[in-house]
Tab-separated table of C-alpha atoms in Angstrom:
chain	number	residue	atom	x	y	z
A	1	UNK	CA	27.177	28.127	-1.935
A	2	UNK	CA	25.473	26.597	-4.966
A	3	UNK	CA	25.533	29.920	-6.826
A	4	UNK	CA	29.311	30.200	-6.546
A	5	UNK	CA	29.781	26.527	-7.399
A	6	UNK	CA	27.559	26.918	-10.463
A	7	UNK	CA	29.381	30.058	-11.567
A	8	UNK	CA	32.767	28.346	-11.182
A	9	UNK	CA	31.640	25.320	-13.182
A	10	UNK	CA	30.129	27.533	-15.896
A	11	UNK	CA	33.425	29.404	-16.138
A	12	UNK	CA	35.245	26.060	-16.392
A	13	UNK	CA	32.900	24.958	-19.177
A	14	UNK	CA	33.381	28.304	-20.918
A	15	UNK	CA	37.163	27.921	-20.692
A	16	UNK	CA	36.861	24.465	-22.218
A	17	UNK	CA	34.801	25.789	-25.136
A	18	UNK	CA	37.269	28.637	-25.716
A	19	UNK	CA	40.137	26.126	-25.694
A	20	UNK	CA	38.377	24.103	-28.404
A	21	UNK	CA	37.918	27.276	-30.440
A	22	UNK	CA	41.672	27.895	-30.176
A	23	UNK	CA	42.450	24.311	-31.181
A	24	UNK	CA	40.285	24.711	-34.294
A	25	UNK	CA	41.301	28.233	-35.328
A	26	UNK	CA	44.889	29.047	-34.294
A	27	UNK	CA	47.352	27.491	-36.811
A	28	UNK	CA	49.833	26.543	-34.083
A	29	UNK	CA	47.135	24.612	-32.182
A	30	UNK	CA	45.588	22.640	-35.051
A	31	UNK	CA	46.996	20.066	-37.513
A	32	UNK	CA	47.832	21.138	-41.040
A	33	UNK	CA	45.053	20.859	-43.631
A	34	UNK	CA	44.634	17.617	-45.523
A	35	UNK	CA	46.147	17.364	-48.994
A	36	UNK	CA	43.874	15.084	-50.946
A	37	UNK	CA	43.526	11.917	-48.890
A	38	UNK	CA	46.665	12.596	-46.852
A	39	UNK	CA	45.993	14.230	-43.482
A	40	UNK	CA	49.006	15.138	-41.291
A	41	UNK	CA	48.873	13.855	-37.718
A	42	UNK	CA	48.445	16.270	-34.846
A	43	UNK	CA	51.528	17.021	-32.761
A	44	UNK	CA	51.581	16.126	-29.029
A	45	UNK	CA	51.096	19.829	-28.168
A	46	UNK	CA	48.096	20.099	-30.494
A	47	UNK	CA	46.584	16.944	-29.008
A	48	UNK	CA	47.239	18.366	-25.557
A	49	UNK	CA	45.351	21.611	-26.256
A	50	UNK	CA	42.425	19.675	-27.727
A	51	UNK	CA	42.139	17.237	-24.836
A	52	UNK	CA	42.522	19.972	-22.224
A	53	UNK	CA	39.467	21.600	-23.790
A	54	UNK	CA	37.530	18.338	-23.700
A	55	UNK	CA	38.450	17.627	-20.078
A	56	UNK	CA	37.520	21.162	-19.000
A	57	UNK	CA	34.129	20.713	-20.678
A	58	UNK	CA	33.653	17.351	-18.940
A	59	UNK	CA	34.632	18.843	-15.576
A	60	UNK	CA	32.342	21.844	-15.994
A	61	UNK	CA	29.419	19.763	-17.225
A	62	UNK	CA	29.789	17.297	-14.353
A	63	UNK	CA	29.618	20.153	-11.862
A	64	UNK	CA	26.792	22.068	-13.530
A	65	UNK	CA	24.303	19.261	-14.122
A	66	UNK	CA	23.644	18.232	-10.490
A	67	UNK	CA	23.742	21.815	-9.197
A	68	UNK	CA	21.661	23.725	-11.709
A	69	UNK	CA	18.459	21.707	-11.227
A	70	UNK	CA	18.666	21.792	-7.427
A	71	UNK	CA	19.572	25.500	-7.433
A	72	UNK	CA	16.578	26.235	-9.655
A	73	UNK	CA	14.338	24.202	-7.359
A	74	UNK	CA	15.639	26.161	-4.359
A	75	UNK	CA	13.901	29.217	-5.802
A	76	UNK	CA	10.527	27.713	-4.876
A	77	UNK	CA	9.107	27.609	-1.338
A	78	UNK	CA	8.091	24.045	-0.427
A	79	UNK	CA	5.761	25.347	2.293
A	80	UNK	CA	3.662	27.266	-0.267
A	81	UNK	CA	1.215	24.939	-2.149
A	82	UNK	CA	1.153	27.135	-5.268
A	83	UNK	CA	4.950	27.267	-5.413
A	84	UNK	CA	5.163	23.481	-5.001
A	85	UNK	CA	3.084	23.099	-8.173
A	86	UNK	CA	5.308	25.599	-9.998
A	87	UNK	CA	8.347	23.672	-8.806
A	88	UNK	CA	7.015	20.554	-10.543
A	89	UNK	CA	6.581	22.533	-13.760
A	90	UNK	CA	10.109	23.884	-13.388
A	91	UNK	CA	11.611	20.402	-13.735
A	92	UNK	CA	9.481	19.737	-16.835
A	93	UNK	CA	10.547	22.923	-18.593
A	94	UNK	CA	14.126	22.602	-17.366
A	95	UNK	CA	14.372	19.257	-19.177
A	96	UNK	CA	12.472	20.706	-22.149
A	97	UNK	CA	15.052	23.430	-22.757
A	98	UNK	CA	17.925	20.983	-22.276
A	99	UNK	CA	16.493	19.042	-25.222
A	100	UNK	CA	15.954	22.219	-27.243
A	101	UNK	CA	19.685	22.838	-26.841
A	102	UNK	CA	20.423	19.246	-27.770
A	103	UNK	CA	18.308	19.541	-30.922
A	104	UNK	CA	20.070	22.744	-32.005
A	105	UNK	CA	23.534	21.308	-31.304
A	106	UNK	CA	22.881	18.015	-33.115
A	107	UNK	CA	21.437	19.691	-36.211
A	108	UNK	CA	22.386	23.333	-36.802
A	109	UNK	CA	25.755	23.315	-35.004
A	110	UNK	CA	26.779	20.019	-36.619
A	111	UNK	CA	25.856	21.403	-40.041
A	112	UNK	CA	27.941	24.542	-39.399
A	113	UNK	CA	30.914	22.458	-38.272
A	114	UNK	CA	30.765	20.284	-41.385
A	115	UNK	CA	29.981	22.972	-43.953
A	116	UNK	CA	31.346	26.265	-42.580
A	117	UNK	CA	34.189	25.341	-40.256
A	118	UNK	CA	35.001	23.834	-36.906
A	119	UNK	CA	36.207	27.152	-35.541
A	120	UNK	CA	32.788	28.735	-36.139
A	121	UNK	CA	31.074	25.534	-34.981
A	122	UNK	CA	32.888	25.693	-31.632
A	123	UNK	CA	32.760	29.479	-31.456
A	124	UNK	CA	28.952	29.722	-31.452
A	125	UNK	CA	28.519	27.481	-28.347
A	126	UNK	CA	31.369	29.380	-26.659
A	127	UNK	CA	29.533	32.650	-27.346
A	128	UNK	CA	26.278	31.244	-25.959
A	129	UNK	CA	28.188	30.053	-22.879
A	130	UNK	CA	29.380	33.613	-22.332
A	131	UNK	CA	25.792	34.877	-22.608
A	132	UNK	CA	24.671	32.193	-20.123
A	133	UNK	CA	27.338	33.210	-17.593
A	134	UNK	CA	26.415	36.884	-17.887
A	135	UNK	CA	22.704	36.080	-17.606
A	136	UNK	CA	23.204	33.885	-14.561
A	137	UNK	CA	25.414	36.419	-12.816
A	138	UNK	CA	22.970	39.287	-13.511
A	139	UNK	CA	20.253	37.555	-11.479
A	140	UNK	CA	22.298	37.267	-8.302
A	141	UNK	CA	20.224	39.831	-6.402
A	142	UNK	CA	17.006	37.927	-7.181
A	143	UNK	CA	17.989	34.433	-6.075
A	144	UNK	CA	16.951	32.594	-2.942
A	145	UNK	CA	19.950	30.953	-1.351
A	146	UNK	CA	20.264	27.682	0.553
A	147	UNK	CA	23.012	28.231	3.073
A	148	UNK	CA	25.872	25.687	2.825
A	149	UNK	CA	25.632	22.902	5.383
A	150	UNK	CA	29.017	21.265	5.122
A	151	UNK	CA	29.994	18.131	3.282
A	152	UNK	CA	27.128	15.580	3.120
A	153	UNK	CA	29.528	12.624	2.922
A	154	UNK	CA	31.214	13.753	6.142
A	155	UNK	CA	27.873	13.945	7.945
A	156	UNK	CA	26.944	10.452	6.802
A	157	UNK	CA	30.290	9.073	7.940
A	158	UNK	CA	29.809	10.747	11.326
A	159	UNK	CA	26.521	8.885	11.814
A	160	UNK	CA	28.107	5.540	10.941
A	161	UNK	CA	31.127	6.131	13.200
A	162	UNK	CA	29.011	7.391	16.121
A	163	UNK	CA	26.551	4.479	15.855
A	164	UNK	CA	29.423	1.961	15.828
A	165	UNK	CA	31.046	3.707	18.779
A	166	UNK	CA	27.789	3.392	20.743
A	167	UNK	CA	26.763	-0.029	19.487
A	168	UNK	CA	26.498	-1.365	23.045
A	169	UNK	CA	23.983	1.310	24.115
A	170	UNK	CA	20.223	0.817	24.069
A	171	UNK	CA	17.994	3.146	22.041
A	172	UNK	CA	15.355	4.695	24.368
A	173	UNK	CA	11.708	3.943	23.614
A	174	UNK	CA	10.888	7.644	23.771
A	175	UNK	CA	12.439	9.296	20.707
A	176	UNK	CA	12.295	12.641	22.529
A	177	UNK	CA	15.263	11.436	24.577
A	178	UNK	CA	17.451	11.301	21.473
A	179	UNK	CA	19.734	14.251	20.861
A	180	UNK	CA	18.426	17.138	18.766
A	181	UNK	CA	19.094	20.859	18.690
A	182	UNK	CA	16.538	23.002	20.544
A	183	UNK	CA	16.324	25.509	17.692
A	184	UNK	CA	13.537	25.491	15.101
A	185	UNK	CA	16.028	24.725	12.365
A	186	UNK	CA	18.467	21.844	12.411
A	187	UNK	CA	22.152	22.092	13.300
A	188	UNK	CA	22.791	22.376	9.547
A	189	UNK	CA	22.360	26.051	8.659
A	190	UNK	CA	19.122	26.848	6.824
A	191	UNK	CA	17.852	23.245	6.818
A	192	UNK	CA	14.618	21.983	8.289
A	193	UNK	CA	14.590	19.301	10.952
A	194	UNK	CA	13.564	15.779	10.030
A	195	UNK	CA	11.155	13.819	12.207
A	196	UNK	CA	12.359	10.608	13.827
A	197	UNK	CA	11.369	7.328	12.169
A	198	UNK	CA	11.271	3.872	13.724
A	199	UNK	CA	13.205	1.874	11.141
A	200	UNK	CA	16.981	1.279	11.065
A	201	UNK	CA	17.253	1.678	14.833
A	202	UNK	CA	20.919	0.714	14.746
A	203	UNK	CA	21.633	4.153	13.293
A	204	UNK	CA	19.609	5.832	16.081
A	205	UNK	CA	22.422	4.910	18.459
A	206	UNK	CA	24.400	7.784	16.970
A	207	UNK	CA	21.873	10.155	18.621
A	208	UNK	CA	21.814	8.424	22.020
A	209	UNK	CA	23.197	10.599	24.820
A	210	UNK	CA	25.827	8.645	26.739
A	211	UNK	CA	27.000	9.526	30.267
A	212	UNK	CA	30.114	11.174	28.869
A	213	UNK	CA	27.975	13.269	26.516
A	214	UNK	CA	25.745	14.452	29.363
A	215	UNK	CA	28.702	15.348	31.565
A	216	UNK	CA	30.434	17.311	28.816
A	217	UNK	CA	29.918	21.043	29.177
A	218	UNK	CA	31.560	21.877	25.883
A	219	UNK	CA	30.208	21.315	22.374
A	220	UNK	CA	29.627	17.686	21.511
A	221	UNK	CA	32.038	15.719	19.323
A	222	UNK	CA	30.136	15.202	16.047
A	223	UNK	CA	31.956	11.908	15.503
A	224	UNK	CA	30.516	10.631	18.785
A	225	UNK	CA	27.065	12.266	18.940
A	226	UNK	CA	24.786	13.218	16.050
A	227	UNK	CA	21.392	14.902	15.934
A	228	UNK	CA	18.203	13.048	15.017
A	229	UNK	CA	18.050	15.066	11.790
A	230	UNK	CA	21.569	14.000	10.848
A	231	UNK	CA	20.655	10.352	11.459
A	232	UNK	CA	17.453	10.727	9.439
A	233	UNK	CA	19.438	12.184	6.535
A	234	UNK	CA	21.331	8.917	6.204
A	235	UNK	CA	18.117	6.924	6.606
A	236	UNK	CA	16.535	8.899	3.775
A	237	UNK	CA	19.424	8.135	1.431
A	238	UNK	CA	19.251	4.434	2.315
A	239	UNK	CA	15.489	4.385	1.661
A	240	UNK	CA	15.964	6.092	-1.689
A	241	UNK	CA	18.697	3.682	-2.779
A	242	UNK	CA	16.384	0.903	-4.133
A	243	UNK	CA	14.382	3.488	-6.100
A	244	UNK	CA	17.643	4.898	-7.430
A	245	UNK	CA	18.960	1.459	-8.403
A	246	UNK	CA	15.934	0.669	-10.594
A	247	UNK	CA	16.871	3.677	-12.734
A	248	UNK	CA	20.034	1.882	-13.870
A	249	UNK	CA	18.104	-0.693	-15.931
A	250	UNK	CA	16.048	2.106	-17.477
A	251	UNK	CA	19.266	3.895	-18.424
A	252	UNK	CA	20.500	0.674	-20.054
A	253	UNK	CA	17.424	0.831	-22.305
A	254	UNK	CA	18.111	4.520	-22.954
A	255	UNK	CA	21.682	3.648	-23.951
A	256	UNK	CA	20.436	1.598	-26.926
A	257	UNK	CA	19.706	4.804	-28.860
A	258	UNK	CA	23.426	5.431	-29.189
A	259	UNK	CA	24.383	1.791	-29.763
A	260	UNK	CA	22.200	-1.000	-31.126
A	261	UNK	CA	19.444	1.214	-32.506
A	262	UNK	CA	22.118	2.712	-34.770
A	263	UNK	CA	23.407	-0.753	-35.739
A	264	UNK	CA	19.831	-1.768	-36.515
A	265	UNK	CA	19.331	1.323	-38.684
A	266	UNK	CA	22.535	0.637	-40.650
A	267	UNK	CA	20.968	-2.471	-42.266
A	268	UNK	CA	17.709	-0.738	-43.183
A	269	UNK	CA	16.818	1.443	-46.166
A	270	UNK	CA	18.145	4.916	-45.278
A	271	UNK	CA	17.448	6.594	-48.576
A	272	UNK	CA	15.057	9.428	-49.391
A	273	UNK	CA	15.475	9.993	-53.108
A	274	UNK	CA	19.166	10.645	-53.598
A	275	UNK	CA	19.778	11.538	-49.946
A	276	UNK	CA	21.031	8.949	-47.435
A	277	UNK	CA	19.968	9.452	-43.834
A	278	UNK	CA	22.723	8.824	-41.251
A	279	UNK	CA	21.469	6.094	-38.905
A	280	UNK	CA	22.597	8.082	-35.841
A	281	UNK	CA	20.465	11.066	-36.879
A	282	UNK	CA	17.263	9.244	-35.940
A	283	UNK	CA	18.079	9.950	-32.285
A	284	UNK	CA	16.743	13.417	-33.146
A	285	UNK	CA	13.278	11.860	-32.919
A	286	UNK	CA	13.944	11.113	-29.251
A	287	UNK	CA	14.651	14.808	-28.688
A	288	UNK	CA	11.555	15.770	-30.705
A	289	UNK	CA	9.533	13.328	-28.605
A	290	UNK	CA	10.700	15.005	-25.378
A	291	UNK	CA	9.956	18.459	-26.810
A	292	UNK	CA	6.478	17.205	-27.777
A	293	UNK	CA	5.643	15.385	-24.538
A	294	UNK	CA	6.756	18.000	-21.988
A	295	UNK	CA	4.111	20.604	-22.985
A	296	UNK	CA	1.487	17.866	-23.412
A	297	UNK	CA	2.300	16.478	-19.963
A	298	UNK	CA	2.473	19.836	-18.198
A	299	UNK	CA	-0.400	21.672	-19.886
A	300	UNK	CA	-2.895	18.933	-20.749
A	301	UNK	CA	-2.234	15.631	-19.000
A	302	UNK	CA	-1.531	16.915	-15.474
A	303	UNK	CA	-4.613	19.195	-15.170
A	304	UNK	CA	-6.829	16.274	-16.195
A	305	UNK	CA	-5.151	13.774	-13.883
A	306	UNK	CA	-5.209	16.316	-11.033
A	307	UNK	CA	-9.011	16.352	-11.190
A	308	UNK	CA	-9.126	12.556	-10.942
A	309	UNK	CA	-6.518	11.989	-8.234
A	310	UNK	CA	-6.772	15.195	-6.219
A	311	UNK	CA	-2.968	15.275	-6.176
A	312	UNK	CA	-1.649	18.794	-6.829
A	313	UNK	CA	1.020	17.267	-9.093
A	314	UNK	CA	-1.420	14.971	-10.906
A	315	UNK	CA	0.822	11.929	-10.607
A	316	UNK	CA	3.068	11.448	-7.611
A	317	UNK	CA	6.764	11.310	-8.455
A	318	UNK	CA	6.808	7.558	-7.803
A	319	UNK	CA	3.800	6.979	-10.076
A	320	UNK	CA	5.382	9.121	-12.768
A	321	UNK	CA	8.636	7.149	-12.732
A	322	UNK	CA	6.714	3.861	-12.807
A	323	UNK	CA	4.823	4.943	-15.933
A	324	UNK	CA	8.132	5.789	-17.582
A	325	UNK	CA	9.554	2.358	-16.748
A	326	UNK	CA	6.484	0.745	-18.340
A	327	UNK	CA	6.844	2.848	-21.505
A	328	UNK	CA	10.508	1.782	-21.759
A	329	UNK	CA	9.318	-1.837	-22.026
A	330	UNK	CA	7.104	-0.834	-24.964
A	331	UNK	CA	10.123	0.807	-26.621
A	332	UNK	CA	12.073	-2.458	-26.480
A	333	UNK	CA	9.066	-4.418	-27.757
A	334	UNK	CA	8.784	-1.985	-30.680
A	335	UNK	CA	12.491	-2.401	-31.488
A	336	UNK	CA	12.181	-6.190	-31.365
A	337	UNK	CA	9.164	-6.221	-33.713
A	338	UNK	CA	10.969	-3.989	-36.225
A	339	UNK	CA	13.973	-6.318	-36.124
A	340	UNK	CA	11.765	-9.368	-36.679
A	341	UNK	CA	10.277	-7.665	-39.751
A	342	UNK	CA	13.800	-6.799	-40.956
A	343	UNK	CA	14.920	-10.439	-40.728
A	344	UNK	CA	11.756	-11.688	-42.451
A	345	UNK	CA	12.458	-9.422	-45.423
A	346	UNK	CA	16.108	-10.467	-45.484
A	347	UNK	CA	15.083	-14.121	-45.692
A	348	UNK	CA	12.374	-13.530	-48.312
A	349	UNK	CA	14.788	-11.593	-50.544
A	350	UNK	CA	17.716	-13.974	-50.051
A	351	UNK	CA	19.852	-11.352	-48.299
A	352	UNK	CA	20.627	-13.337	-45.162
A	353	UNK	CA	24.235	-13.912	-46.149
A	354	UNK	CA	24.628	-10.515	-47.783
A	355	UNK	CA	25.947	-7.672	-45.633
A	356	UNK	CA	23.648	-5.109	-47.292
A	357	UNK	CA	20.625	-3.058	-46.179
A	358	UNK	CA	17.193	-4.586	-46.704
A	359	UNK	CA	14.364	-2.564	-48.314
A	360	UNK	CA	12.712	-1.676	-45.001
A	361	UNK	CA	12.559	2.060	-44.338
A	362	UNK	CA	14.595	3.289	-41.399
A	363	UNK	CA	11.580	5.376	-40.423
A	364	UNK	CA	10.091	2.205	-38.913
A	365	UNK	CA	12.470	2.946	-36.055
A	366	UNK	CA	10.705	6.199	-35.220
A	367	UNK	CA	8.189	4.593	-32.794
A	368	UNK	CA	10.944	3.113	-30.613
A	369	UNK	CA	12.784	6.465	-30.468
A	370	UNK	CA	9.520	8.262	-29.766
A	371	UNK	CA	8.664	5.841	-26.953
A	372	UNK	CA	12.098	6.259	-25.368
A	373	UNK	CA	11.551	10.028	-25.422
A	374	UNK	CA	8.154	9.645	-23.741
A	375	UNK	CA	9.729	7.374	-21.121
A	376	UNK	CA	12.364	10.049	-20.463
A	377	UNK	CA	9.699	12.655	-19.734
A	378	UNK	CA	8.161	10.391	-17.121
A	379	UNK	CA	11.219	8.697	-15.607
A	380	UNK	CA	14.172	11.077	-15.907
A	381	UNK	CA	12.201	14.205	-14.996
A	382	UNK	CA	10.378	12.253	-12.293
A	383	UNK	CA	13.754	11.195	-10.900
A	384	UNK	CA	15.004	14.778	-10.787
A	385	UNK	CA	11.909	15.923	-8.922
A	386	UNK	CA	11.796	12.874	-6.646
A	387	UNK	CA	15.403	13.169	-5.491
A	388	UNK	CA	15.069	16.922	-5.017
A	389	UNK	CA	11.821	16.570	-3.091
A	390	UNK	CA	12.845	13.638	-0.900
A	391	UNK	CA	16.470	14.544	-0.261
A	392	UNK	CA	17.458	16.394	2.928
A	393	UNK	CA	17.606	20.154	2.382
A	394	UNK	CA	21.401	20.250	2.556
A	395	UNK	CA	21.898	17.221	0.260
A	396	UNK	CA	19.923	18.183	-2.828
A	397	UNK	CA	22.933	18.616	-5.095
A	398	UNK	CA	24.340	15.268	-3.960
A	399	UNK	CA	21.038	13.496	-4.625
A	400	UNK	CA	20.697	15.191	-8.015
A	401	UNK	CA	24.171	13.904	-8.842
A	402	UNK	CA	23.097	10.397	-7.797
A	403	UNK	CA	20.096	10.552	-10.119
A	404	UNK	CA	22.405	11.521	-12.991
A	405	UNK	CA	24.787	8.709	-12.061
A	406	UNK	CA	22.193	6.158	-13.207
A	407	UNK	CA	22.831	7.244	-16.812
A	408	UNK	CA	26.515	6.334	-16.738
A	409	UNK	CA	25.891	3.131	-14.788
A	410	UNK	CA	23.176	2.207	-17.291
A	411	UNK	CA	25.721	2.484	-20.107
A	412	UNK	CA	28.084	0.194	-18.210
A	413	UNK	CA	25.237	-2.252	-17.561
A	414	UNK	CA	24.304	-2.236	-21.243
A	415	UNK	CA	27.916	-2.995	-22.191
A	416	UNK	CA	28.098	-5.784	-19.594
A	417	UNK	CA	24.886	-7.417	-20.821
A	418	UNK	CA	26.097	-7.149	-24.415
A	419	UNK	CA	29.433	-8.736	-23.509
A	420	UNK	CA	27.768	-11.628	-21.656
A	421	UNK	CA	25.277	-12.210	-24.475
A	422	UNK	CA	28.084	-12.176	-27.057
A	423	UNK	CA	30.183	-14.702	-25.115
A	424	UNK	CA	27.250	-17.078	-24.585
A	425	UNK	CA	25.701	-16.878	-28.064
A	426	UNK	CA	28.979	-17.163	-29.979
A	427	UNK	CA	30.071	-20.359	-28.203
A	428	UNK	CA	31.009	-23.293	-30.442
A	429	UNK	CA	31.587	-21.018	-33.427
A	430	UNK	CA	27.986	-19.805	-33.690
A	431	UNK	CA	27.412	-16.346	-35.243
A	432	UNK	CA	25.615	-15.158	-32.111
A	433	UNK	CA	22.717	-12.760	-31.712
A	434	UNK	CA	24.654	-9.712	-32.871
A	435	UNK	CA	27.131	-10.647	-35.647
A	436	UNK	CA	28.776	-8.140	-37.976
A	437	UNK	CA	26.109	-9.002	-40.551
A	438	UNK	CA	22.839	-8.372	-38.719
A	439	UNK	CA	20.893	-9.935	-41.614
A	440	UNK	CA	21.789	-13.332	-40.176
A	441	UNK	CA	21.738	-12.260	-36.548
A	442	UNK	CA	19.122	-12.409	-33.823
A	443	UNK	CA	19.212	-8.844	-32.548
A	444	UNK	CA	15.531	-9.082	-31.671
A	445	UNK	CA	16.460	-11.553	-28.927
A	446	UNK	CA	18.631	-8.907	-27.287
A	447	UNK	CA	15.746	-6.445	-27.397
A	448	UNK	CA	13.416	-9.086	-25.916
A	449	UNK	CA	16.003	-9.685	-23.198
A	450	UNK	CA	16.075	-5.990	-22.328
A	451	UNK	CA	12.275	-5.897	-22.374
A	452	UNK	CA	12.213	-8.839	-19.949
A	453	UNK	CA	14.786	-7.251	-17.654
A	454	UNK	CA	12.830	-3.990	-17.769
A	455	UNK	CA	9.651	-5.857	-16.811
A	456	UNK	CA	11.375	-7.489	-13.835
A	457	UNK	CA	12.857	-4.110	-12.953
A	458	UNK	CA	9.353	-2.601	-13.017
A	459	UNK	CA	8.086	-5.277	-10.623
A	460	UNK	CA	10.956	-4.566	-8.232
A	461	UNK	CA	10.290	-0.854	-8.564
A	462	UNK	CA	6.587	-1.260	-7.724
A	463	UNK	CA	7.461	-3.226	-4.572
A	464	UNK	CA	10.037	-0.624	-3.519
A	465	UNK	CA	7.669	2.257	-4.262
A	466	UNK	CA	4.881	0.655	-2.214
A	467	UNK	CA	7.194	0.290	0.796
A	468	UNK	CA	8.828	3.699	0.460
A	469	UNK	CA	8.333	6.096	3.396
A	470	UNK	CA	8.025	9.743	2.419
A	471	UNK	CA	10.206	12.392	4.045
A	472	UNK	CA	8.665	14.203	7.036
A	473	UNK	CA	9.983	17.568	8.168
A	474	UNK	CA	9.170	19.387	11.376
């Protein structure tokens, strides 16, 4: 059950946080204090304790993220129109509070770690994790539960194997002749049946009743005969795949906040009086943007759009994601324009060959961070709701995990594009678009490239969204 899985992953995450507290507080588990500029190296055992904590946190986080959103969404009844609207708001506020936590951790907790101590800095999140576990467990009697339906990957494999096994059979014209359980619910406990669709008929062969199936008086072999609902589950995932894939390019744009936006900020004026702003700290404006846009979207934008479109959600999930993809293009355009201005100043002041910041305030980067945050509210939250809404009832956690997978794949795509650009632009001894000294680079070209790729990605997305067939349950 999702509740037990969530509880186990939360406990794993809590164990990881407690392990980090031990590594930062117990003398045997942490390296000796630095003496001047000399810092003793950590022993293998001390490294082991530290990395065990990190891996436990990674394991717990990877399990929690796809489950918690789908488990929260399970608390709303899709057959009730008012609860469907509340379910849409749930995803907005779910993402809102994730960013509240991110803002606190990247500001207050970081300050405590640097100025008070790492043991206290790790101890506070560990304490909050304990409160979260207790809070989650205390609500057990109030939750609505989606009964477990087995392993989704196994069910998909069964459809593929059964359809290959029956590849010589003809699919009947009347879909009522295909195999389905007589009950109101599907063969998967607690899940609704899915209506038959006419596309991908090769998969329908998995639900064709052969002579041997008809003659069998015992339960059918699921690797030889599948229900229509089981076949439609796989069809749904295949239909969602192009929509899912377009999220990878968006995530590549999102990845720039932790990479080239920081490099860009390093060669800009980061001073406010005597204080120097860390270039990486500007990512806080992305979090602030999300915190700003979620209430605006949920409380002001949606009610107005709802009156115009008649859609209970205001925008459909597909429209919402498309708007986010468009805003991501604007973010890259903003970054490119700032970089062009940076290079113009460097040339005017004769700083092209000097590896020093130019007198252009780093706050000129705020619009690009703010636009990325706005794009998140539309695309990332839209993805969460889309995959939860369109996924089969028993595959919501899997589909939520797939939506989160775009973030990691986007980082890989960003690294791949950067590697290709570096190889091509540094040929024949040229400095390339992104040299160590950005004052003589052409970083704006990389941002224009991402803007162009995002535009092409948006066109592909629009075509896929127009052809997408919504899920139909019976």
